[in-house]
Every structure is written in structure tokens, then in C-alpha cells.
Amino acid sequence: MSETSFADLGLDAAVLEAVTAVGYETPSPIQAKSIPALLAGRHLLGVAQTGTGKTAAFALPLLSRIDASTAEPQILVLAPTRELAIQVAEAFTTYASKFRQFHVLPIYGGQDFGPQIKGLRRGAQVIVGTPGRLLDHLRKGTLKLNSLKALVLDEADEMLRMGFIDDVEAILAKTPENCQRALFSATMPPQIKKVAQTYLRDAAEVRIESETRTVERISQFVLPVYAERKLDALTRILEVEPFDASIIFVRTKAETTLLAEKLSARGHAVAPLNGDLNQRQREQTVEDLKRGKKDIIIATDVAARGLDVPRITHVINYDVPYDTEAYIHRVGRTGRAGRTGKAILLVTPRERSWLRTLERATNSPMESYQLPSPADLQKMRVQQFETQLLAFAEDGKLPKAMALLDEIAERNDMDMAMIAGAMACWMEMAQPGALPLETPEALPEISTAPRRDRKGPPPGKKSFRKGPGKGFKKDAKPGHRKGGPKGKPAGKGGKPPSKRPAR
Ligand code: AMP
């Protein structure tokens, strides 16, 4: 993470206020490098992928330069898919939340022209759209770019891959000569380089370098999962992994507390670690982790800097890191003092390209993390129940309990199996999921990667990249219940979004 603060970057006061409100602690490396260049009005070439914080890297400075009092399109963002266009438009709304007057309009194919034309007539300072539909509007004259101050090509290589490059160039040719331009791309194929050479002038170049560093003694795993299933995945990981202490990395301060609350409700001894804690609170949290009063810490990169707790056996990257350096620091929180450690990365379909980058940076492949199937999980829970039951069979209070239950059985004409069954149901109600009294289907599949018990090599021997290219399949069944060690019914799973091109 960079040492610069958002306040140092020279952003507009209202934009800075919005960033503080979202809870970002420090600018990500791409933000620290891009924001000053874009604020100075320079063209920019950003080689960065999703997850680096690139949206804010262009949205924050460009918003700082618009005239919010006029509703003419001043910023135009081209995105490859309708989903990305919506996501970027939402990010603009968040970062402009402290503006008095602000409209952003997402425009994509597959939607009626009517509402889009209405939106354009009403006026919006920022338009985010897919190339084909934007070009349609430019040709119809419903979108005018006379007042355009800045144009951004987001995920340029994706637009090329999806066959939109001619549309992109046609739009670029229609932008005003003095318009500021930024191009972001995860890779730089020749056609994208050519676009950059033609349309960017004296551009600042920002790259998120991936320095290679070996991560020794740490086995690295990856679990592909839809964003809305991450919590389910995490709860299951925590249920099946034999961890001593674990650190879970998220992006924002707000998320550290939110996730800590959710895991605490599921019976874990967990605490957040973020930049809002004062030195004393921070030391106390670390001490609690060292002494075993807490087993899980939910941290941001900044707050976990230099953390050295030998009992951390697991690092879980709930959110992907901003860059490889942050990743290497994160996984280095385990495998301390000569021990071995395990790092598990949750990666959403949009963040898949991180894998190769991280593998290259750490010079070691990531293995596909195999979550147990619902049936395996239930078997495991029965075993745990049996072990606990046997332990209680030696409890000193057992004779008294048996006498009491004998009385109840006799009074109600019940046999002991019925009494025990009723008690098991009671226990399951108090700890949903602790006993598999639901049908196996009630526990959803979470991972989107192919399972080892279907076909393929043994566990831990499969590189994620080989299989799940196609592996993000729809498997989510909403409305299930689940259980951690002391699980409670939790939020509903959502339907994964479909990523389809929108012309
Ligand atoms: P992007 O790479 O633009 O897709 O951003 C990935 C995620 O990182 C988004 O959910 C952002 O809200 C989040 N994010 C971006 N910048 C920061 C930051 N400086 N601090 C914390 N989270 C951030």
C-alpha cells in the first residue's frame, strides 16, 4: 500500500468527503499514481486489472475536474459489458454523493432506446456505456460530445476481445480534440498499443508492477466464487479448515467490522483490526490473538502491516489485494517462525486474471481449493456430534440427567430413543446446521470450480487455471440455511450475475 493519503492528492473537497464516507483508508498503488496525473489534466495509460482500484483511480480525479452545475456530458466511459457499465456508473454515484447536482447515465445494448433518450435529454455529467449502443446514440444525434472533458476506455483489451474495437475507434474519432483521455487495460496487445499511440498524447504511464518473490512454506489455494456467495464460502472454509488462528483480509474498515459481526454471530472468536483503532486497542487485539482469546482477525492491509503472530496458520484473502506486493505481505502473516501456513484466495469471475499475476509474482502455482460437498459436510457434522456426545457420556452430571429423563419418559410413555431424538432436534434448533437433520440438498454447492469427486486429479493437485476457465457456473440456490460451528441461519444466497456482452 502507498504511504500517501487521499487528502494529499489534491482531490475536490466533495469527492474527498465521499471517499472518506465510503471508508477507504489509503489510495491503492494505481490510485496514488494515476490521480495526480489525471488531476493535472494529463492523458493516461494504465496497465491494471480489475481489483486494483482502477475505477476510483480515474473516477475520483475526473469528477474533481467537472463543472457539476451543468448537466452536459463531461465524462464518457467506455466499458465492454453491461455489468461493468452499471458497476462503474454506481461507483461514480458513490464518489459524487456529496455533489449537490449530479447525474450519471449507464447506456448499454439490450435495453430500450426510450428511457436512454429520456435520460440523455434530462442531462447527465457522466455517461458510462458499451461501445455499440453509445455509437448508435452518437449517430442518432441523441448523445452529443461538445462539452466532453474526458474519455476513459475501461478494460480496453476486453473490448478488443469482444470485437468492439472498431466501434471504440469510431467513438474516439468523435471526441473533441482537446478532450483528456485515459486508457486502462490489463494487457497490451498490439491493437491496443496502436489505439494508445493514436489517441493518447504525452500520456503518463502507470503500471502495477509484479515483482517476483518466492513465498516459502506457504501453500497457496484459490477458490473461485461469485461475490454474493463469498460469506457462504468463508463460513464453510472456517468450518472445515483445522486452523489455529486465522487472518482474513478485506478492503475497507467498514467491512472489517461487518464481517467480524457476522462471524461472531456464527460462534467464532473474532475481532476487526482497522485504522480506526487507536494504538492501545490495536495492541489489545493483537495480544488477544496471540493469547488465543481471539482466533480470527479481520483486517485491512494497512492495519495488518508487520503483524507477527506465530499461531496464525491461515491467511484468507476474502477480497483480492490491490497489487502483488500487498498479496505477498498478506500471505507472509502466516508461516512465521519457521512454521508452515496456508493461504486461501477467494476470487470472483471478474477478478480471475489476478490468478496468473499472483502466480507469476510468487513464482508458485496456486492449487484449486476444494470445499467439501454438502454430503461430505453433513458426514463431518455427524462425526463431530458423535465425538461430543461420547465426551458428555463421561460427564459427572450424567446419572442425574438419566434419572430425570427416566422419570419424564415414564410419565409420558416414551422410550429413550424418542427422548434422545427430541433432545437432538432441540439442539439443532439452537445451533442450526450442527446436526444434518435437513436433506443434503438444503446445503448449497458454493465453489464454482470443478469438484475433485466428479472427475480429475486428486485434491490439491489441480491448478485452478486449467479447469475453471469455464467453471463459473450458476449453482447458487438462494434461501438455504447453513451452519458454522455454532451456525445460525444467515443471509440468502443470490443469483450470480450473468456476464454477457452488450452491444
Ligand atoms: P476496481 O479495481 O476499480 O474494480 O475496484 C475493486 C474494489 O476495490 C471496489 O469494490 C472498490 O470499492 C474497492 N476500492 C477501490 N479503491 C479502494 C481503496 N482505496 N480502499 C479500499 N477499497 C477500495
Tab-separated table of C-alpha atoms in Angstrom, residues 35-353:
chain	number	residue	atom	x	y	z
A	35	ILE	CA	-4.849	10.548	-9.526
A	36	PRO	CA	-2.168	13.295	-9.634
A	37	ALA	CA	-1.631	12.801	-13.389
A	38	LEU	CA	-5.335	12.934	-14.218
A	39	LEU	CA	-5.882	15.895	-11.893
A	40	ALA	CA	-3.156	17.720	-13.812
A	41	GLY	CA	-5.157	17.113	-17.000
A	42	ARG	CA	-2.722	14.615	-18.490
A	43	HIS	CA	-3.589	11.695	-20.722
A	44	LEU	CA	-3.045	8.357	-19.022
A	45	LEU	CA	-2.186	4.804	-19.955
A	46	GLY	CA	-2.940	2.447	-17.071
A	47	VAL	CA	-1.885	-1.172	-17.241
A	48	ALA	CA	-4.023	-2.601	-14.494
A	49	GLN	CA	-6.722	-5.138	-13.973
A	50	THR	CA	-9.924	-5.334	-12.013
A	51	GLY	CA	-9.344	-5.314	-8.297
A	52	THR	CA	-6.525	-2.783	-8.351
A	53	GLY	CA	-8.956	0.045	-7.603
A	54	LYS	CA	-8.725	1.395	-11.148
A	55	THR	CA	-12.307	2.700	-11.226
A	56	ALA	CA	-11.639	5.145	-8.408
A	57	ALA	CA	-8.232	5.853	-9.985
A	58	PHE	CA	-9.985	7.599	-12.878
A	59	ALA	CA	-13.378	8.487	-11.374
A	60	LEU	CA	-12.049	10.500	-8.416
A	61	PRO	CA	-9.756	12.884	-10.336
A	62	LEU	CA	-12.091	13.264	-13.313
A	63	LEU	CA	-15.037	14.061	-11.037
A	64	SER	CA	-12.822	16.644	-9.338
A	65	ARG	CA	-12.486	18.431	-12.680
A	66	ILE	CA	-16.094	18.611	-13.882
A	67	ASP	CA	-18.494	21.504	-13.643
A	68	ALA	CA	-21.283	19.916	-11.603
A	69	SER	CA	-23.627	22.837	-12.230
A	70	THR	CA	-24.164	21.967	-15.913
A	71	ALA	CA	-25.747	18.672	-16.904
A	72	GLU	CA	-23.946	18.254	-20.250
A	73	PRO	CA	-21.943	15.011	-20.681
A	74	GLN	CA	-18.440	15.864	-19.484
A	75	ILE	CA	-17.038	12.398	-18.796
A	76	LEU	CA	-17.607	9.424	-21.090
A	77	VAL	CA	-16.528	5.938	-20.015
A	78	LEU	CA	-16.499	3.030	-22.451
A	79	ALA	CA	-16.861	-0.401	-20.887
A	80	PRO	CA	-17.006	-3.854	-22.503
A	81	THR	CA	-20.068	-5.231	-20.733
A	82	ARG	CA	-23.355	-4.006	-19.425
A	83	GLU	CA	-22.410	-5.306	-15.945
A	84	LEU	CA	-19.197	-3.307	-15.893
A	85	ALA	CA	-21.005	-0.213	-17.204
A	86	ILE	CA	-23.515	-0.453	-14.351
A	87	GLN	CA	-20.773	-1.102	-11.811
A	88	VAL	CA	-18.743	1.898	-12.974
A	89	ALA	CA	-21.860	4.095	-13.021
A	90	GLU	CA	-22.580	3.028	-9.437
A	91	ALA	CA	-19.023	3.857	-8.428
A	92	PHE	CA	-19.436	7.363	-9.914
A	93	THR	CA	-22.672	7.804	-7.962
A	94	THR	CA	-20.866	6.863	-4.753
A	95	TYR	CA	-17.905	9.147	-5.362
A	96	ALA	CA	-20.181	12.052	-6.358
A	97	SER	CA	-22.568	11.525	-3.431
A	98	LYS	CA	-21.587	14.878	-1.890
A	99	PHE	CA	-22.246	16.875	-5.076
A	100	ARG	CA	-25.434	18.888	-4.961
A	101	GLN	CA	-26.316	18.214	-8.587
A	102	PHE	CA	-25.148	15.029	-10.183
A	103	HIS	CA	-26.380	12.521	-12.742
A	104	VAL	CA	-24.651	9.537	-14.233
A	105	LEU	CA	-26.286	7.562	-17.007
A	106	PRO	CA	-25.410	3.977	-17.899
A	107	ILE	CA	-26.133	3.175	-21.542
A	108	TYR	CA	-25.958	-0.324	-22.947
A	109	GLY	CA	-27.409	-2.594	-25.597
A	110	GLY	CA	-30.361	-4.838	-24.912
A	111	GLN	CA	-32.262	-2.019	-23.224
A	112	ASP	CA	-34.952	0.093	-24.929
A	113	PHE	CA	-33.762	3.321	-26.511
A	114	GLY	CA	-36.690	5.237	-24.974
A	115	PRO	CA	-35.510	5.535	-21.347
A	116	GLN	CA	-31.944	6.139	-22.521
A	117	ILE	CA	-33.024	9.010	-24.781
A	118	LYS	CA	-35.117	10.430	-21.945
A	119	GLY	CA	-32.117	10.217	-19.621
A	120	LEU	CA	-29.893	11.909	-22.159
A	121	ARG	CA	-32.431	14.698	-22.640
A	122	ARG	CA	-32.673	15.219	-18.888
A	123	GLY	CA	-28.903	15.537	-18.851
A	124	ALA	CA	-26.029	13.768	-17.107
A	125	GLN	CA	-22.488	14.843	-16.379
A	126	VAL	CA	-21.172	11.288	-16.714
A	127	ILE	CA	-22.124	8.678	-19.298
A	128	VAL	CA	-20.904	5.110	-18.955
A	129	GLY	CA	-21.727	2.770	-21.759
A	130	THR	CA	-20.930	-0.110	-24.041
A	131	PRO	CA	-19.435	0.904	-27.406
A	132	GLY	CA	-22.150	-0.290	-29.822
A	133	ARG	CA	-25.045	1.445	-28.111
A	134	LEU	CA	-23.043	4.615	-27.489
A	135	LEU	CA	-22.232	4.761	-31.181
A	136	ASP	CA	-25.923	4.298	-32.037
A	137	HIS	CA	-26.751	7.346	-29.891
A	138	LEU	CA	-23.943	9.385	-31.412
A	139	ARG	CA	-25.217	8.573	-34.901
A	140	LYS	CA	-28.813	9.383	-33.969
A	141	GLY	CA	-27.646	12.669	-32.500
A	142	THR	CA	-29.207	11.797	-29.109
A	143	LEU	CA	-25.747	11.910	-27.494
A	144	LYS	CA	-23.583	14.960	-28.080
A	145	LEU	CA	-19.986	15.266	-27.040
A	146	ASN	CA	-19.400	19.013	-27.500
A	147	SER	CA	-18.797	19.585	-23.786
A	148	LEU	CA	-16.831	16.394	-23.217
A	149	LYS	CA	-13.799	16.953	-20.986
A	150	ALA	CA	-12.613	13.394	-20.507
A	151	LEU	CA	-12.928	9.997	-22.113
A	152	VAL	CA	-11.979	6.704	-20.441
A	153	LEU	CA	-11.551	3.332	-22.103
A	154	ASP	CA	-12.009	0.788	-19.337
A	155	GLU	CA	-10.806	-2.774	-19.909
A	156	ALA	CA	-9.676	-1.918	-23.427
A	157	ASP	CA	-8.300	-5.409	-24.081
A	158	GLU	CA	-11.703	-6.896	-23.210
A	159	MET	CA	-13.380	-4.556	-25.694
A	160	LEU	CA	-10.911	-5.742	-28.302
A	161	ARG	CA	-11.514	-9.398	-27.413
A	162	MET	CA	-15.250	-8.898	-27.733
A	163	GLY	CA	-14.930	-7.362	-31.178
A	164	PHE	CA	-15.783	-3.778	-30.206
A	165	ILE	CA	-12.533	-2.156	-31.255
A	166	ASP	CA	-13.898	-0.568	-34.456
A	167	ASP	CA	-16.793	0.947	-32.509
A	168	VAL	CA	-14.324	2.197	-29.896
A	169	GLU	CA	-12.201	3.889	-32.541
A	170	ALA	CA	-15.274	5.393	-34.195
A	171	ILE	CA	-16.254	6.937	-30.842
A	172	LEU	CA	-12.712	8.136	-30.161
A	173	ALA	CA	-12.706	9.898	-33.526
A	174	LYS	CA	-15.847	11.804	-32.486
A	175	THR	CA	-14.412	13.118	-29.207
A	176	PRO	CA	-13.245	16.747	-29.103
A	177	GLU	CA	-9.599	17.312	-29.975
A	178	ASN	CA	-8.748	18.806	-26.546
A	179	CYS	CA	-10.500	16.079	-24.572
A	180	GLN	CA	-8.448	14.370	-21.857
A	181	ARG	CA	-8.131	10.618	-22.472
A	182	ALA	CA	-7.315	7.634	-20.302
A	183	LEU	CA	-6.953	4.036	-21.362
A	184	PHE	CA	-6.964	1.149	-18.900
A	185	SER	CA	-6.134	-2.369	-19.928
A	186	ALA	CA	-4.921	-5.475	-18.101
A	187	THR	CA	-2.790	-6.477	-21.093
A	188	MET	CA	-1.317	-4.548	-24.016
A	189	PRO	CA	-1.971	-6.400	-27.275
A	190	PRO	CA	-0.679	-4.625	-30.428
A	191	GLN	CA	-4.095	-3.201	-31.414
A	192	ILE	CA	-4.496	-1.587	-28.007
A	193	LYS	CA	-0.966	-0.189	-28.202
A	194	LYS	CA	-1.922	1.302	-31.572
A	195	VAL	CA	-5.051	2.932	-30.137
A	196	ALA	CA	-2.929	4.331	-27.306
A	197	GLN	CA	-0.370	5.721	-29.751
A	198	THR	CA	-3.048	7.314	-31.915
A	199	TYR	CA	-5.286	8.844	-29.293
A	200	LEU	CA	-3.142	9.491	-26.216
A	201	ARG	CA	-0.738	12.424	-26.216
A	202	ASP	CA	2.269	12.540	-23.920
A	203	ALA	CA	0.454	10.114	-21.654
A	204	ALA	CA	1.527	9.325	-18.115
A	205	GLU	CA	2.099	5.591	-17.873
A	206	VAL	CA	1.044	3.736	-14.772
A	207	ARG	CA	1.800	0.089	-14.280
A	208	ILE	CA	1.206	-2.150	-11.361
A	209	GLU	CA	4.495	-3.995	-11.406
A	210	SER	CA	4.688	-7.558	-10.371
A	211	GLU	CA	7.985	-8.170	-8.726
A	212	THR	CA	8.716	-11.863	-8.280
A	213	ARG	CA	9.190	-13.040	-4.735
A	214	THR	CA	9.096	-16.604	-3.527
A	215	VAL	CA	6.580	-17.403	-0.894
A	216	GLU	CA	8.183	-20.185	1.073
A	217	ARG	CA	6.495	-22.561	3.458
A	218	ILE	CA	3.082	-21.280	2.456
A	219	SER	CA	0.732	-23.363	0.379
A	220	GLN	CA	-1.473	-21.180	-1.741
A	221	PHE	CA	-5.004	-22.040	-2.736
A	222	VAL	CA	-7.656	-20.349	-4.776
A	223	LEU	CA	-11.405	-20.702	-4.576
A	224	PRO	CA	-13.439	-19.228	-7.411
A	225	VAL	CA	-16.726	-17.928	-6.094
A	226	TYR	CA	-19.390	-15.386	-7.002
A	227	ALA	CA	-19.199	-12.180	-4.975
A	228	GLU	CA	-22.566	-12.802	-3.347
A	229	ARG	CA	-21.501	-16.272	-2.173
A	230	LYS	CA	-18.273	-15.187	-0.515
A	231	LEU	CA	-19.682	-15.243	3.007
A	232	ASP	CA	-21.049	-18.774	2.500
A	233	ALA	CA	-17.679	-19.871	1.179
A	234	LEU	CA	-15.841	-18.287	4.093
A	235	THR	CA	-18.084	-19.873	6.719
A	236	ARG	CA	-17.556	-23.250	5.170
A	237	ILE	CA	-13.789	-22.787	4.956
A	238	LEU	CA	-13.702	-21.858	8.617
A	239	GLU	CA	-15.772	-24.915	9.440
A	240	VAL	CA	-13.530	-27.383	7.663
A	241	GLU	CA	-10.044	-25.906	7.989
A	242	PRO	CA	-8.166	-27.019	11.087
A	243	PHE	CA	-6.834	-23.562	11.841
A	244	ASP	CA	-5.202	-22.338	14.987
A	245	ALA	CA	-5.539	-18.641	14.293
A	246	SER	CA	-6.548	-17.025	11.060
A	247	ILE	CA	-6.354	-13.586	9.492
A	248	ILE	CA	-8.934	-12.568	6.917
A	249	PHE	CA	-8.176	-9.668	4.600
A	250	VAL	CA	-10.846	-7.281	3.349
A	251	ARG	CA	-10.704	-3.898	1.659
A	252	THR	CA	-12.470	-1.427	3.881
A	253	LYS	CA	-12.675	-0.552	7.541
A	254	ALA	CA	-16.442	-0.956	7.372
A	255	GLU	CA	-16.067	-4.482	6.008
A	256	THR	CA	-13.730	-5.480	8.866
A	257	THR	CA	-16.433	-4.729	11.434
A	258	LEU	CA	-19.297	-6.052	9.334
A	259	LEU	CA	-17.614	-9.382	8.689
A	260	ALA	CA	-16.444	-9.640	12.295
A	261	GLU	CA	-20.063	-9.219	13.421
A	262	LYS	CA	-21.262	-11.886	11.007
A	263	LEU	CA	-18.622	-14.415	12.058
A	264	SER	CA	-19.134	-13.632	15.700
A	265	ALA	CA	-22.841	-14.389	15.255
A	266	ARG	CA	-21.743	-17.754	13.900
A	267	GLY	CA	-19.842	-18.509	17.067
A	268	HIS	CA	-16.283	-17.534	16.164
A	269	ALA	CA	-13.949	-15.630	18.490
A	270	VAL	CA	-13.242	-12.803	16.097
A	271	ALA	CA	-12.186	-9.139	16.135
A	272	PRO	CA	-11.720	-6.434	13.494
A	273	LEU	CA	-8.335	-4.769	13.017
A	274	ASN	CA	-8.507	-1.480	11.144
A	275	GLY	CA	-7.086	2.014	11.001
A	276	ASP	CA	-9.875	3.399	13.203
A	277	LEU	CA	-8.482	1.621	16.246
A	278	ASN	CA	-6.093	3.598	18.406
A	279	GLN	CA	-2.704	2.181	19.261
A	280	ARG	CA	-3.897	0.719	22.551
A	281	GLN	CA	-6.919	-1.004	21.003
A	282	ARG	CA	-4.759	-2.347	18.219
A	283	GLU	CA	-2.222	-3.763	20.658
A	284	GLN	CA	-5.022	-5.312	22.690
A	285	THR	CA	-6.488	-7.022	19.607
A	286	VAL	CA	-3.111	-8.420	18.586
A	287	GLU	CA	-2.498	-9.569	22.154
A	288	ASP	CA	-5.917	-11.300	22.215
A	289	LEU	CA	-4.970	-13.127	19.033
A	290	LYS	CA	-1.577	-14.121	20.417
A	291	ARG	CA	-3.070	-15.482	23.628
A	292	GLY	CA	-5.930	-17.319	21.926
A	293	LYS	CA	-8.680	-15.094	23.305
A	294	LYS	CA	-9.491	-14.432	19.666
A	295	ASP	CA	-8.919	-16.889	16.832
A	296	ILE	CA	-9.768	-14.727	13.856
A	297	ILE	CA	-8.792	-11.191	12.911
A	298	ILE	CA	-10.494	-9.365	10.059
A	299	ALA	CA	-8.012	-6.802	8.811
A	300	THR	CA	-7.261	-4.233	6.163
A	301	ASP	CA	-3.810	-4.208	4.574
A	302	VAL	CA	-2.738	-1.089	6.402
A	303	ALA	CA	-3.835	-2.289	9.837
A	304	ALA	CA	-2.106	-5.661	9.447
A	305	ARG	CA	1.207	-4.164	8.431
A	306	GLY	CA	4.040	-6.029	10.143
A	307	LEU	CA	1.700	-8.221	12.187
A	308	ASP	CA	3.720	-11.084	13.657
A	309	VAL	CA	1.668	-13.728	15.430
A	310	PRO	CA	3.205	-17.207	15.134
A	311	ARG	CA	-0.099	-19.003	15.760
A	312	ILE	CA	-1.601	-17.697	12.522
A	313	THR	CA	-1.914	-20.834	10.413
A	314	HIS	CA	-4.256	-19.429	7.767
A	315	VAL	CA	-4.499	-16.286	5.708
A	316	ILE	CA	-7.779	-15.878	3.899
A	317	ASN	CA	-7.957	-13.269	1.183
A	318	TYR	CA	-11.669	-12.543	1.293
A	319	ASP	CA	-11.146	-9.615	-1.073
A	320	VAL	CA	-8.348	-9.747	-3.640
A	321	PRO	CA	-5.360	-7.497	-2.847
A	322	TYR	CA	-4.638	-4.313	-4.790
A	323	ASP	CA	-1.313	-5.498	-6.086
A	324	THR	CA	1.146	-8.320	-5.798
A	325	GLU	CA	3.105	-6.575	-3.091
A	326	ALA	CA	0.027	-6.413	-0.871
A	327	TYR	CA	-0.639	-10.096	-1.594
A	328	ILE	CA	2.886	-11.101	-0.633
A	329	HIS	CA	2.645	-9.105	2.576
A	330	ARG	CA	-0.728	-10.656	3.394
A	331	VAL	CA	0.335	-14.265	2.935
A	332	GLY	CA	3.524	-13.515	4.847
A	333	ARG	CA	1.413	-13.090	8.005
A	334	THR	CA	1.411	-16.885	8.213
A	335	GLY	CA	4.340	-19.297	8.012
A	336	ARG	CA	6.041	-17.240	10.745
A	337	ALA	CA	8.828	-18.513	12.947
A	338	GLY	CA	9.668	-21.391	10.634
A	339	ARG	CA	6.156	-22.857	10.642
A	340	THR	CA	4.077	-23.708	7.614
A	341	GLY	CA	0.986	-21.790	6.589
A	342	LYS	CA	-1.913	-21.880	4.230
A	343	ALA	CA	-3.262	-19.016	2.160
A	344	ILE	CA	-6.683	-19.151	0.532
A	345	LEU	CA	-7.776	-16.599	-2.037
A	346	LEU	CA	-11.422	-16.037	-2.893
A	347	VAL	CA	-11.701	-14.838	-6.434
A	348	THR	CA	-14.806	-13.691	-8.290
A	349	PRO	CA	-15.204	-14.240	-12.036
A	350	ARG	CA	-14.285	-10.624	-12.777
A	351	GLU	CA	-11.068	-10.935	-10.779
A	352	ARG	CA	-9.886	-14.140	-12.379
A	353	SER	CA	-6.915	-12.531	-14.100
